Coordinates of C-alpha atoms in Angstrom, one line a residue:
M600 CA 37.2 104.2 -121.0
K601 CA 33.7 102.8 -121.4
L602 CA 33.5 104.0 -125.0
R603 CA 36.8 102.3 -125.8
F604 CA 35.6 99.1 -124.1
Y605 CA 32.4 99.1 -126.2
I606 CA 34.2 99.7 -129.4
S607 CA 36.7 96.9 -128.6
F608 CA 33.8 94.6 -127.7
L609 CA 32.0 95.3 -131.0
I610 CA 35.2 94.7 -133.0
T611 CA 35.8 91.4 -131.2
L612 CA 32.2 90.3 -131.7
L613 CA 32.4 91.2 -135.4
T614 CA 35.6 89.3 -135.9
V615 CA 34.3 86.2 -134.0
S616 CA 31.0 86.3 -136.0
I617 CA 32.9 86.4 -139.3
F618 CA 35.3 83.6 -138.5
A619 CA 32.5 81.5 -137.0
Q620 CA 31.0 81.0 -140.5
D621 CA 31.7 77.9 -142.5
V622 CA 34.4 78.8 -144.9
E623 CA 33.8 77.8 -148.6
L624 CA 34.8 78.8 -152.1
V625 CA 31.6 79.1 -154.2
A626 CA 31.4 79.3 -158.0
T627 CA 28.4 81.1 -159.6
V628 CA 27.7 81.8 -163.3
S629 CA 25.4 84.3 -164.9
K630 CA 23.8 81.6 -167.0
N631 CA 24.3 77.9 -167.5
K632 CA 23.0 77.7 -171.1
L633 CA 24.2 80.1 -173.8
G634 CA 24.8 80.2 -177.5
V635 CA 28.3 79.9 -179.0
N636 CA 28.2 83.6 -179.8
Q637 CA 27.4 84.7 -176.3
R638 CA 29.5 85.5 -173.2
L639 CA 29.4 84.3 -169.7
R640 CA 30.3 85.8 -166.3
V641 CA 31.9 83.5 -163.8
E642 CA 32.4 84.6 -160.1
Y643 CA 34.4 82.8 -157.4
S644 CA 33.7 84.1 -153.9
I645 CA 35.0 83.2 -150.4
N646 CA 33.2 84.2 -147.2
K647 CA 36.3 84.6 -145.0
Q648 CA 39.1 87.2 -144.9
G649 CA 42.7 86.1 -145.3
G650 CA 42.5 84.1 -148.5
D651 CA 45.7 84.0 -150.6
N652 CA 47.2 82.4 -153.7
F653 CA 43.9 82.2 -155.6
K654 CA 44.2 79.9 -158.6
A655 CA 41.7 80.2 -161.5
P656 CA 40.6 77.1 -163.3
N657 CA 41.9 76.2 -166.7
F658 CA 39.3 77.6 -169.1
K659 CA 40.4 75.3 -171.9
N660 CA 37.1 75.3 -173.7
F661 CA 36.5 79.0 -173.3
K662 CA 38.3 82.2 -174.1
V663 CA 38.8 84.7 -171.3
V664 CA 37.7 88.2 -172.6
G665 CA 37.7 90.0 -169.3
G666 CA 39.1 89.7 -165.8
P667 CA 40.0 88.8 -163.3
S668 CA 38.4 91.6 -161.4
Q669 CA 38.5 91.5 -157.6
S670 CA 36.0 92.9 -155.1
V671 CA 35.7 92.8 -151.3
S672 CA 32.5 93.5 -149.3
Q673 CA 31.9 93.5 -145.5
S674 CA 28.6 94.3 -143.7
W675 CA 26.9 94.2 -140.3
I676 CA 23.1 93.8 -140.5
N677 CA 20.8 93.0 -137.5
G678 CA 23.7 91.8 -135.4
K679 CA 25.1 89.5 -138.1
A680 CA 28.4 90.2 -139.8
S681 CA 29.2 89.0 -143.4
F682 CA 32.3 89.1 -145.5
S683 CA 32.8 88.3 -149.2
Q684 CA 35.8 88.4 -151.4
S685 CA 35.2 87.6 -155.1
Y686 CA 37.1 87.1 -158.4
T687 CA 35.2 87.6 -161.6
Y688 CA 35.9 86.5 -165.2
I689 CA 34.1 87.1 -168.5
I690 CA 34.5 84.2 -170.8
E691 CA 33.0 83.1 -174.2
P692 CA 32.8 79.5 -175.5
R693 CA 35.0 78.2 -178.3
A694 CA 32.5 75.6 -179.6
K695 CA 29.1 74.2 -178.8
G696 CA 28.7 71.2 -176.5
E697 CA 28.4 70.4 -172.7
Y698 CA 31.4 71.4 -170.6
D699 CA 32.3 71.3 -166.9
L700 CA 34.1 74.4 -165.7
P701 CA 37.0 73.0 -163.5
S702 CA 37.4 73.9 -159.9
A703 CA 39.2 77.0 -158.7
S704 CA 41.3 77.0 -155.5
I705 CA 42.5 79.3 -152.7
E706 CA 44.7 79.0 -149.6
I707 CA 43.4 80.1 -146.2
D708 CA 44.8 79.4 -142.8
G709 CA 47.2 76.8 -144.3
K710 CA 44.4 74.9 -146.0
T711 CA 43.4 74.7 -149.7
L712 CA 39.8 75.2 -150.5
T713 CA 38.3 74.2 -153.9
S714 CA 35.0 75.1 -155.6
K715 CA 32.6 72.7 -157.2
S716 CA 32.6 72.3 -161.0
V717 CA 29.8 73.9 -163.0
K718 CA 28.2 72.4 -166.0
I719 CA 27.7 74.8 -169.0
I720 CA 25.6 73.9 -172.0
V721 CA 26.7 75.7 -175.2
T722 CA 24.2 75.6 -178.1
D723 CA 24.2 76.9 -181.7
A724 CA 24.6 80.6 -182.2
V725 CA 21.5 82.5 -181.1
D726 CA 20.0 85.8 -182.1
V727 CA 21.0 88.1 -179.3
P728 CA 18.2 90.7 -179.0
R729 CA 19.1 94.3 -179.2
N730 CA 16.9 94.8 -176.1
P731 CA 18.4 92.8 -173.2
N732 CA 14.9 92.9 -171.6
D733 CA 13.2 91.0 -174.4
P734 CA 10.6 88.8 -172.6
S735 CA 11.1 85.8 -174.8
Y736 CA 14.9 85.9 -174.3
I737 CA 14.6 86.3 -170.6
A738 CA 12.1 83.4 -170.3
E739 CA 14.5 81.1 -172.2
Q740 CA 17.4 82.0 -169.9
N741 CA 15.5 81.6 -166.7
I742 CA 13.3 78.4 -167.2
H743 CA 14.6 74.9 -167.9
L744 CA 12.7 71.6 -168.4
V745 CA 14.9 68.8 -167.2
A746 CA 14.5 65.0 -167.3
E747 CA 16.5 63.3 -164.6
V748 CA 17.1 59.5 -164.6
S749 CA 18.1 57.6 -161.5
K750 CA 20.4 55.2 -163.4
S751 CA 21.6 55.4 -167.0
Q752 CA 23.0 51.8 -167.3
P753 CA 20.5 49.4 -165.7
Y754 CA 20.1 45.7 -166.3
V755 CA 17.2 44.2 -168.2
G756 CA 14.3 44.0 -165.6
E757 CA 16.0 46.5 -163.2
G758 CA 13.7 49.3 -162.1
I759 CA 14.8 52.9 -162.5
Y760 CA 12.8 56.1 -162.5
V761 CA 12.6 59.3 -164.6
E762 CA 11.6 62.6 -163.0
Y763 CA 10.7 65.7 -165.1
R764 CA 11.6 68.9 -163.2
L765 CA 10.7 72.4 -164.2
Y766 CA 13.4 74.8 -162.9
F767 CA 12.6 78.5 -162.8
S768 CA 14.6 81.4 -161.3
D769 CA 13.3 84.1 -159.0
N770 CA 13.4 86.6 -161.8
V771 CA 10.3 85.2 -163.6
G772 CA 6.9 84.0 -162.6
I773 CA 4.8 81.1 -164.1
Y774 CA 1.1 81.7 -164.6
D775 CA 0.0 78.7 -166.7
N776 CA 1.5 75.5 -168.1
A777 CA 0.3 72.6 -170.1
I778 CA 2.1 69.4 -171.4
T779 CA 1.8 69.4 -175.2
E780 CA 3.7 66.2 -175.8
A781 CA 4.1 63.4 -173.2
P782 CA 7.3 61.4 -173.2
Q783 CA 7.4 58.0 -174.9
Y784 CA 9.0 55.0 -173.1
N785 CA 9.6 52.6 -176.0
G786 CA 11.2 49.4 -174.7
F787 CA 10.2 50.0 -171.1
W788 CA 7.4 48.7 -168.9
N789 CA 6.3 51.9 -167.3
Q790 CA 4.0 53.1 -164.5
E791 CA 3.4 56.6 -163.2
I792 CA 4.4 57.2 -159.6
K793 CA 1.7 58.9 -157.8
R794 CA 2.7 62.1 -155.9
N795 CA 0.9 64.2 -153.3
G796 CA 0.5 67.6 -154.9
M797 CA 3.2 69.6 -156.7
P798 CA 5.2 71.4 -154.0
V799 CA 7.8 74.0 -155.1
K800 CA 11.3 73.4 -153.7
T801 CA 14.7 75.1 -154.0
A802 CA 17.9 73.5 -155.5
M803 CA 21.1 74.3 -157.3
Y804 CA 21.0 73.7 -161.0
N805 CA 24.3 74.0 -162.9
G806 CA 25.7 76.2 -160.2
E807 CA 22.7 78.6 -159.9
R808 CA 19.9 78.7 -157.4
Y809 CA 16.5 77.8 -158.8
R810 CA 13.1 76.9 -157.6
Y811 CA 11.6 73.8 -159.2
A812 CA 8.5 71.6 -159.3
V813 CA 8.3 67.9 -160.2
L814 CA 5.8 67.7 -163.1
H815 CA 5.9 63.9 -163.8
K816 CA 7.5 60.9 -162.3
A817 CA 7.4 57.3 -163.7
L818 CA 8.9 53.9 -162.9
L819 CA 10.6 52.3 -165.9
I820 CA 11.6 48.7 -166.2
P821 CA 13.6 47.9 -169.4
T822 CA 12.4 44.8 -171.2
K823 CA 15.3 44.5 -173.7
S824 CA 19.0 45.2 -173.8
G825 CA 20.8 47.8 -175.9
K826 CA 20.4 51.5 -176.3
L827 CA 16.9 52.7 -175.4
T828 CA 15.7 56.3 -175.8
I829 CA 13.4 58.4 -173.7
D830 CA 11.8 61.0 -176.0
P831 CA 11.5 64.6 -174.8
M832 CA 8.6 66.1 -172.9
K833 CA 7.3 69.3 -174.4
M834 CA 5.1 71.9 -172.8
D835 CA 3.7 75.4 -173.3
I836 CA 4.3 77.8 -170.4
V837 CA 3.0 81.3 -169.8
V838 CA 5.9 83.3 -168.3
A839 CA 5.8 86.7 -166.6
V840 CA 9.1 88.4 -167.1
P841 CA 10.2 91.9 -165.9
T842 CA 10.3 94.7 -168.5
G843 CA 12.9 96.7 -166.7
R844 CA 10.4 99.4 -165.9
G845 CA 8.5 100.2 -162.7
D846 CA 5.0 101.7 -161.9
F847 CA 4.2 104.8 -159.9
F848 CA 4.8 103.0 -156.6
G849 CA 8.1 101.5 -157.8
N850 CA 6.8 97.9 -158.3
A851 CA 8.3 96.1 -161.3
I852 CA 6.2 95.9 -164.4
T853 CA 6.0 92.4 -165.9
R854 CA 4.9 91.1 -169.3
Q855 CA 3.5 87.7 -170.1
V856 CA 4.9 85.7 -172.9
R857 CA 4.0 82.1 -174.0
K858 CA 6.9 79.8 -174.9
E859 CA 7.4 76.1 -175.7
F860 CA 10.0 74.3 -173.6
S861 CA 11.4 70.8 -174.2
S862 CA 13.5 68.5 -172.1
A863 CA 16.6 66.8 -173.6
K864 CA 16.4 63.3 -175.1
K865 CA 17.7 60.7 -172.6
N866 CA 19.7 57.7 -173.8
I867 CA 19.7 54.6 -171.5
Q868 CA 22.2 51.8 -172.1
V869 CA 20.5 48.7 -170.9
K870 CA 22.8 45.8 -170.0
A871 CA 21.9 42.2 -170.8
L872 CA 21.7 39.7 -167.9
P873 CA 24.8 37.6 -167.6
T874 CA 24.6 34.1 -169.0
I875 CA 27.4 32.7 -166.8
G876 CA 25.8 31.1 -163.8
K877 CA 22.2 31.6 -165.0
P878 CA 20.1 28.8 -163.3
E879 CA 17.7 26.7 -165.4
S880 CA 14.8 27.8 -163.1
F881 CA 15.4 31.5 -163.9
T882 CA 12.3 33.1 -165.5
G883 CA 13.3 36.7 -165.5
A884 CA 13.0 37.8 -161.9
V885 CA 15.3 40.8 -161.2
G886 CA 15.5 42.3 -157.7
A887 CA 15.7 40.9 -154.2
F888 CA 13.0 38.3 -153.2
T889 CA 12.0 35.6 -150.8
Y890 CA 10.1 32.5 -151.9
E891 CA 7.9 30.0 -150.1
V892 CA 5.3 27.3 -150.6
N893 CA 2.7 26.7 -147.8
A894 CA -0.4 24.5 -147.4
S895 CA -3.4 25.5 -145.4
K896 CA -4.0 21.9 -144.3
N897 CA -1.6 19.0 -144.2
S898 CA -4.1 16.5 -142.9
L899 CA -7.7 16.3 -144.3
K900 CA -10.4 14.0 -145.4
A901 CA -11.3 12.9 -148.9
N902 CA -13.2 15.6 -150.9
E903 CA -12.1 18.2 -148.4
S904 CA -10.1 21.0 -150.0
S905 CA -6.7 22.4 -149.0
Q906 CA -5.1 25.6 -150.3
I907 CA -1.5 25.5 -151.5
K908 CA 0.0 29.0 -151.7
V909 CA 3.1 29.8 -153.8
T910 CA 4.4 33.3 -152.9
V911 CA 7.2 35.6 -154.1
T912 CA 7.8 38.6 -151.9
G913 CA 10.3 41.4 -152.2
K914 CA 11.3 44.4 -154.4
G915 CA 11.9 44.2 -158.2
N916 CA 10.0 43.5 -161.4
L917 CA 7.2 41.6 -159.6
K918 CA 4.7 41.7 -162.5
L919 CA 7.1 40.6 -165.2
F920 CA 8.1 37.0 -164.5
E921 CA 6.5 33.6 -164.0
I922 CA 5.9 32.0 -160.6
P923 CA 7.0 28.4 -160.4
K924 CA 4.2 25.9 -160.8
I925 CA 3.7 23.0 -158.4
V926 CA 3.4 19.3 -159.6
T927 CA 0.8 17.1 -157.8
P928 CA 0.1 13.4 -157.9
K929 CA -2.8 12.4 -160.2
E930 CA -4.8 11.2 -157.2
L931 CA -5.1 14.9 -156.1
E932 CA -7.5 17.0 -158.1
V933 CA -6.0 20.5 -158.6
Y934 CA -7.8 23.6 -159.9
Q935 CA -6.3 26.4 -161.9
P936 CA -4.4 28.8 -159.6
E937 CA -5.8 32.1 -158.6
R938 CA -3.4 35.0 -158.9
K939 CA -3.1 37.4 -155.9
E940 CA -1.1 40.6 -156.2
N941 CA -0.3 43.1 -153.4
V942 CA 2.1 45.4 -155.1
S943 CA 3.0 49.1 -154.5
I944 CA 4.9 51.4 -156.9
T945 CA 7.9 53.2 -155.5
T946 CA 11.0 55.0 -157.0
S947 CA 13.1 51.9 -156.4
G948 CA 10.7 49.6 -158.2
L949 CA 7.7 47.4 -157.5
N950 CA 7.5 46.4 -153.8
G951 CA 5.2 43.7 -152.3
S952 CA 4.2 40.2 -153.2
V953 CA 2.6 38.0 -155.9
A954 CA 1.1 34.6 -155.2
D955 CA -0.7 31.7 -156.9
N956 CA -3.3 29.9 -154.8
Y957 CA -4.0 26.3 -155.7
T958 CA -7.1 24.5 -154.5
V959 CA -6.4 20.7 -154.0
V960 CA -9.1 18.2 -153.4
P961 CA -8.0 14.5 -152.7
Q962 CA -10.1 11.6 -153.8
Y963 CA -8.6 8.7 -152.0
K964 CA -7.1 7.9 -148.6
G965 CA -3.4 8.0 -148.4
K966 CA -0.3 10.1 -148.0
Y967 CA 0.8 12.1 -151.1
K968 CA 4.0 14.1 -151.8
I969 CA 4.1 17.4 -153.6
P970 CA 7.7 17.7 -154.8
S971 CA 9.9 20.7 -154.0
T972 CA 10.2 23.7 -156.4
E973 CA 12.9 26.2 -157.2
F974 CA 12.8 29.9 -157.7
S975 CA 15.8 31.9 -159.1
Y976 CA 16.3 35.6 -159.4
F977 CA 19.1 38.0 -160.4
N978 CA 20.2 40.7 -157.9
P979 CA 21.5 43.8 -159.8
E980 CA 23.2 45.3 -156.7
N981 CA 25.8 42.6 -156.4
E982 CA 25.3 41.2 -159.9
K983 CA 24.6 37.6 -158.8
Y984 CA 22.0 34.9 -159.4
Y985 CA 20.3 33.3 -156.4
T986 CA 18.2 30.2 -156.2
I987 CA 15.7 29.3 -153.4
S988 CA 14.5 25.7 -153.0
T989 CA 11.5 24.7 -150.9
D990 CA 10.9 21.5 -149.0
D991 CA 8.6 18.7 -150.1
L992 CA 5.0 19.1 -149.0
Y993 CA 3.0 16.1 -147.8
V994 CA -0.8 15.9 -147.9
N995 CA -2.1 13.2 -145.5
V996 CA -5.7 12.0 -146.4
L997 CA -7.0 10.3 -143.2
E998 CA -10.5 9.3 -144.3
G999 CA -11.9 8.3 -147.7
K1000 CA -12.0 5.5 -150.3
E1001 CA -9.1 3.1 -150.5
L1002 CA -7.0 3.5 -153.6
I1003 CA -7.3 0.2 -155.7
T1004 CA -4.0 -0.7 -157.3
N1005 CA -3.5 -3.2 -160.1
T1006 CA -1.3 -6.1 -159.0
E1007 CA -0.9 -9.7 -160.2
E1008 CA -2.9 -10.9 -157.2
N1009 CA -5.8 -8.6 -158.0
N1010 CA -5.8 -9.7 -161.7
T1011 CA -6.0 -13.5 -161.0
I1012 CA -9.5 -15.0 -161.5
S1013 CA -10.6 -17.9 -159.3
K1014 CA -13.4 -20.3 -160.2
Q1015 CA -16.2 -20.4 -157.6
A1016 CA -19.2 -22.8 -157.3
V1017 CA -22.7 -21.5 -158.0
K1018 CA -24.8 -21.5 -154.9
S1019 CA -28.6 -22.0 -155.1
T1020 CA -30.7 -20.0 -152.7
G1021 CA -34.1 -21.5 -153.7
K1022 CA -35.2 -18.1 -155.2
N1023 CA -33.1 -17.9 -158.2
F1024 CA -36.1 -18.5 -160.6
R1025 CA -39.2 -16.5 -159.9
Y1026 CA -42.9 -17.2 -160.9
I1027 CA -43.6 -16.5 -164.6
Q1028 CA -47.1 -15.2 -165.3
T1029 CA -48.9 -17.2 -168.0
A1030 CA -52.4 -15.5 -168.1
T1031 CA -53.4 -12.0 -169.1
N1032 CA -55.8 -9.5 -167.7
L1033 CA -56.5 -7.1 -170.6
H1034 CA -59.2 -4.4 -170.8
P1035 CA -60.6 -2.6 -173.9
V1036 CA -59.2 1.0 -174.4
K1037 CA -61.8 3.7 -174.7
S1038 CA -61.6 5.4 -178.2
T1039 CA -62.4 9.0 -179.0
D1040 CA -63.5 10.7 -182.2
F1041 CA -60.6 13.0 -183.4
F1042 CA -62.9 15.1 -185.6
N1043 CA -64.9 16.2 -182.6
S1044 CA -62.0 16.7 -180.2
N1045 CA -60.5 20.0 -179.0
L1046 CA -57.2 19.3 -180.7
F1047 CA -59.0 19.1 -184.0
Y1048 CA -60.4 22.6 -183.7
V1049 CA -57.2 24.1 -182.3
L1050 CA -55.3 22.8 -185.4
L1051 CA -58.1 24.0 -187.7
F1052 CA -58.1 27.7 -186.5
L1053 CA -54.3 28.0 -185.7
P1054 CA -53.3 29.0 -189.3
L1055 CA -56.1 31.7 -189.3
I1056 CA -54.6 33.2 -186.1
A1057 CA -50.9 32.7 -187.1
I1058 CA -51.1 34.4 -190.5
P1059 CA -52.0 37.9 -189.2
V1060 CA -49.6 37.6 -186.2
G1061 CA -46.8 36.7 -188.7
I1062 CA -47.7 39.7 -190.9
L1063 CA -47.6 42.0 -187.8
I1064 CA -44.2 40.6 -186.7
G1065 CA -42.8 41.0 -190.2
K1066 CA -43.9 44.7 -190.3
K1067 CA -42.3 45.3 -186.9
K1068 CA -39.1 43.6 -188.2
E1069 CA -39.1 45.9 -191.3
E1070 CA -39.5 49.0 -189.1
R1071 CA -36.7 47.7 -186.8
D1072 CA -34.4 47.1 -189.8
A1073 CA -35.1 50.6 -191.2
D1074 CA -34.0 52.1 -187.8
V1075 CA -30.3 52.3 -188.6
T1076 CA -29.4 54.4 -185.5
G1077 CA -31.3 52.1 -183.3
N1078 CA -29.8 49.0 -184.8
K1079 CA -26.3 50.4 -184.3
Q1080 CA -27.2 51.2 -180.7
R1081 CA -28.5 47.7 -180.0
K1082 CA -25.5 46.1 -181.8
A1083 CA -23.1 48.3 -179.8
D1084 CA -24.9 47.4 -176.5
K1085 CA -24.7 43.7 -177.4
L1086 CA -21.0 44.0 -178.2
A1087 CA -20.3 45.9 -175.0
K1088 CA -22.1 43.2 -173.0
K1089 CA -20.1 40.5 -174.8
Y1090 CA -16.7 42.0 -174.0
L1091 CA -17.6 43.0 -170.4
S1092 CA -19.3 39.8 -169.5
E1093 CA -16.2 38.4 -167.8
A1094 CA -15.8 41.7 -165.8
Q1095 CA -19.4 41.5 -164.7
K1096 CA -18.8 38.1 -163.2
K1097 CA -16.0 39.5 -161.1
L1098 CA -18.1 42.3 -159.5
G1099 CA -17.3 42.4 -155.8
N1100 CA -13.7 41.2 -156.2
K1101 CA -11.7 44.4 -156.8
E1102 CA -8.4 43.1 -158.2
R1103 CA -10.0 40.5 -160.5
F1104 CA -12.8 42.9 -161.6
Y1105 CA -10.4 45.7 -162.7
E1106 CA -8.0 43.3 -164.4
A1107 CA -10.9 41.8 -166.3
L1108 CA -12.3 45.3 -167.1
E1109 CA -8.9 46.5 -168.4
R1110 CA -8.5 43.3 -170.4
A1111 CA -11.9 43.8 -172.0
L1112 CA -11.1 47.3 -173.1
H1113 CA -7.9 46.2 -174.7
N1114 CA -9.5 43.1 -176.4
Y1115 CA -12.2 45.4 -177.8
L1116 CA -9.6 47.7 -179.4
K1117 CA -7.6 44.7 -180.6
A1118 CA -10.7 43.3 -182.4
K1119 CA -11.7 46.7 -183.8
L1120 CA -8.3 48.1 -184.7
G1121 CA -6.4 44.9 -185.4
V1122 CA -3.5 45.9 -183.1
E1123 CA -2.2 44.7 -179.7
T1124 CA -3.0 47.6 -177.4
S1125 CA -1.9 46.1 -174.1
D1126 CA 1.7 46.8 -174.9
I1127 CA 1.4 50.4 -176.0
S1128 CA 1.0 53.6 -174.1
R1129 CA -2.1 55.7 -173.4
D1130 CA -0.9 58.4 -175.9
K1131 CA -0.5 55.8 -178.6
I1132 CA -4.0 54.5 -178.0
T1133 CA -5.3 58.1 -178.1
Q1134 CA -3.5 58.7 -181.5
L1135 CA -5.0 55.5 -183.0
L1136 CA -8.5 56.5 -182.0
R1137 CA -8.1 60.0 -183.3
N1138 CA -6.9 58.6 -186.6
K1139 CA -10.2 56.7 -186.8
K1140 CA -12.1 60.0 -186.4
V1141 CA -13.3 59.2 -182.9
G1142 CA -14.6 62.2 -181.0
E1143 CA -12.3 63.8 -178.4
I1144 CA -14.9 63.3 -175.6
T1145 CA -15.2 59.6 -176.3
V1146 CA -11.4 59.2 -176.5
S1147 CA -11.0 61.0 -173.2
N1148 CA -13.7 58.8 -171.6
F1149 CA -12.0 55.7 -172.8
I1150 CA -8.5 56.7 -171.5
N1151 CA -10.1 57.8 -168.2
V1152 CA -11.6 54.3 -167.7
L1153 CA -8.2 52.7 -168.4
D1154 CA -6.6 55.1 -165.9
D1155 CA -9.3 54.3 -163.3
C1156 CA -8.5 50.6 -163.7
D1157 CA -4.8 51.3 -162.8
F1158 CA -5.6 53.7 -160.0
A1159 CA -8.4 51.6 -158.4
R1160 CA -6.2 48.6 -157.7
Y1161 CA -4.3 50.6 -155.0
T1162 CA -7.3 52.4 -153.4
P1163 CA -10.3 51.3 -151.4
I1164 CA -13.2 50.7 -153.7
N1165 CA -16.7 49.5 -152.8
D1166 CA -19.2 47.5 -154.8
V1167 CA -21.3 50.5 -155.8
Q1168 CA -18.2 52.2 -157.3
M1169 CA -17.3 49.0 -159.2
K1170 CA -20.9 48.9 -160.7
Q1171 CA -20.6 52.6 -161.7
E1172 CA -17.2 51.9 -163.3
F1173 CA -18.8 48.9 -165.2
E1174 CA -21.6 51.0 -166.5
K1175 CA -19.2 53.7 -167.5
A1176 CA -17.1 51.2 -169.5
K1177 CA -20.2 49.8 -171.1
Q1178 CA -21.2 53.3 -172.2
V1179 CA -17.7 54.0 -173.6
I1180 CA -17.6 50.8 -175.7
T1181 CA -21.1 51.6 -177.0
Q1182 CA -20.0 55.1 -178.0
L1183 CA -16.8 53.8 -179.6
D1184 CA -18.5 51.1 -181.6
K1185 CA -21.0 53.6 -183.0
Q1186 CA -18.2 55.9 -184.2
L1187 CA -15.9 53.2 -185.4

């Protein structure tokens, strides 16, 4: 009786465990990329018993050459029960292209379950190796370099991101990889999104389970409408693939092979901003923003300064539009605004604030109005324009000189009588008190002897200076060095003045590097990528070390704006930039 009880209990537990699982119909493929002359295995499996009326998908772009073959498996491992019922087909493509295998369906417990569609990429006919364990063939089937874009149809000025993922299956290992050709973002303002390390994650790719790592991620903001193209990324990868043989201990023997992989070209269709409803104050801001104008002091004395801050805060293309300018009365002296940026880069765009700080100094007593301003932006989420208006600002000058206004009363001239005070005419001296001036003999003076011997001393000194100049002119290397140092100081003088102010220093430093290249190469380098700059310098026969140092300084300028930097590090960066320009000038 006890034995029957235990057997019944185990059967009941097994049945409950099987039926407690989430029921799903899963589609798996042997490969998601194949040549038009290859075949593909498709398997549909369900993890619960009792399925009926299985309906295969319509393989309209494929020819069924085998199947369906049906199999059932049931197991009990470590107290866990599992069940699987599968339907397998062997198919081959009819033509090359990208296809989605439709969903299959099955009825169970009165409900109809459907599988997810699977994307299949069919390429040109490939040379199928006689040996199915060919390492190059296995590497190509198990590794995929994929560019994924967050949005394929953004508006002009709307931020999107592109992420380059390297998918690799459990069947292979990666020992080394290097990017041989970085992607080009023509028509986009772009900025790399910094990431913490390169963790390996697991995901489904075209119906198969893969591990993947994110190699590169960048924020892209289109600057023009129309069809824009993101060129492929290319990289060399050393792949360890199994040979199908094992060693003495039964461990699989692998073989390393180096292959080049490339991501697919991505086309982005950028939509132009709508013209209907576009405000006159719109200057290109796209995103979601707030806008305000504030004064540090509303009441002050003459010659006392006040700060007027114009701030745009939010998420969008913060660096790619103009901030409204304030208009002040002529009685207020206003200095050029100082730009302040506090912007972070995220996958959804630029986030933070940009502001212009105006310094206002009144000259006369009175109350002055600073008229209101308007700021307009386009929100791509609801596809609408918004306009924010500020209130008028008033600056009240309590103490100072009175402002003189020209009126008819002030311009009238009234005749007044001359008043005599008795001291209008002073005493005029009529006698002199002159003394003879003592004269000196010039020929016996010190000045005479100085002028006499000066040519005798000046001639040998001039000859000595001339010889030194000839030696200096003959030193070609030294002259190039001195000329390069002088040129570096010229371009970096503005950055040197900004030492201590991190944002303004690195902006001036980056601008100096671009201005130097613009002067030397005759091209506008501020609008081109690092790779293009590298290519231009290489074409000019500049050494690789010098090119690398120049690009590193540009990258440091971008990176340092978002990290804590002290004065010592800024001085080191300044000296590094000075040395790079000197090296470049000597080679150019």
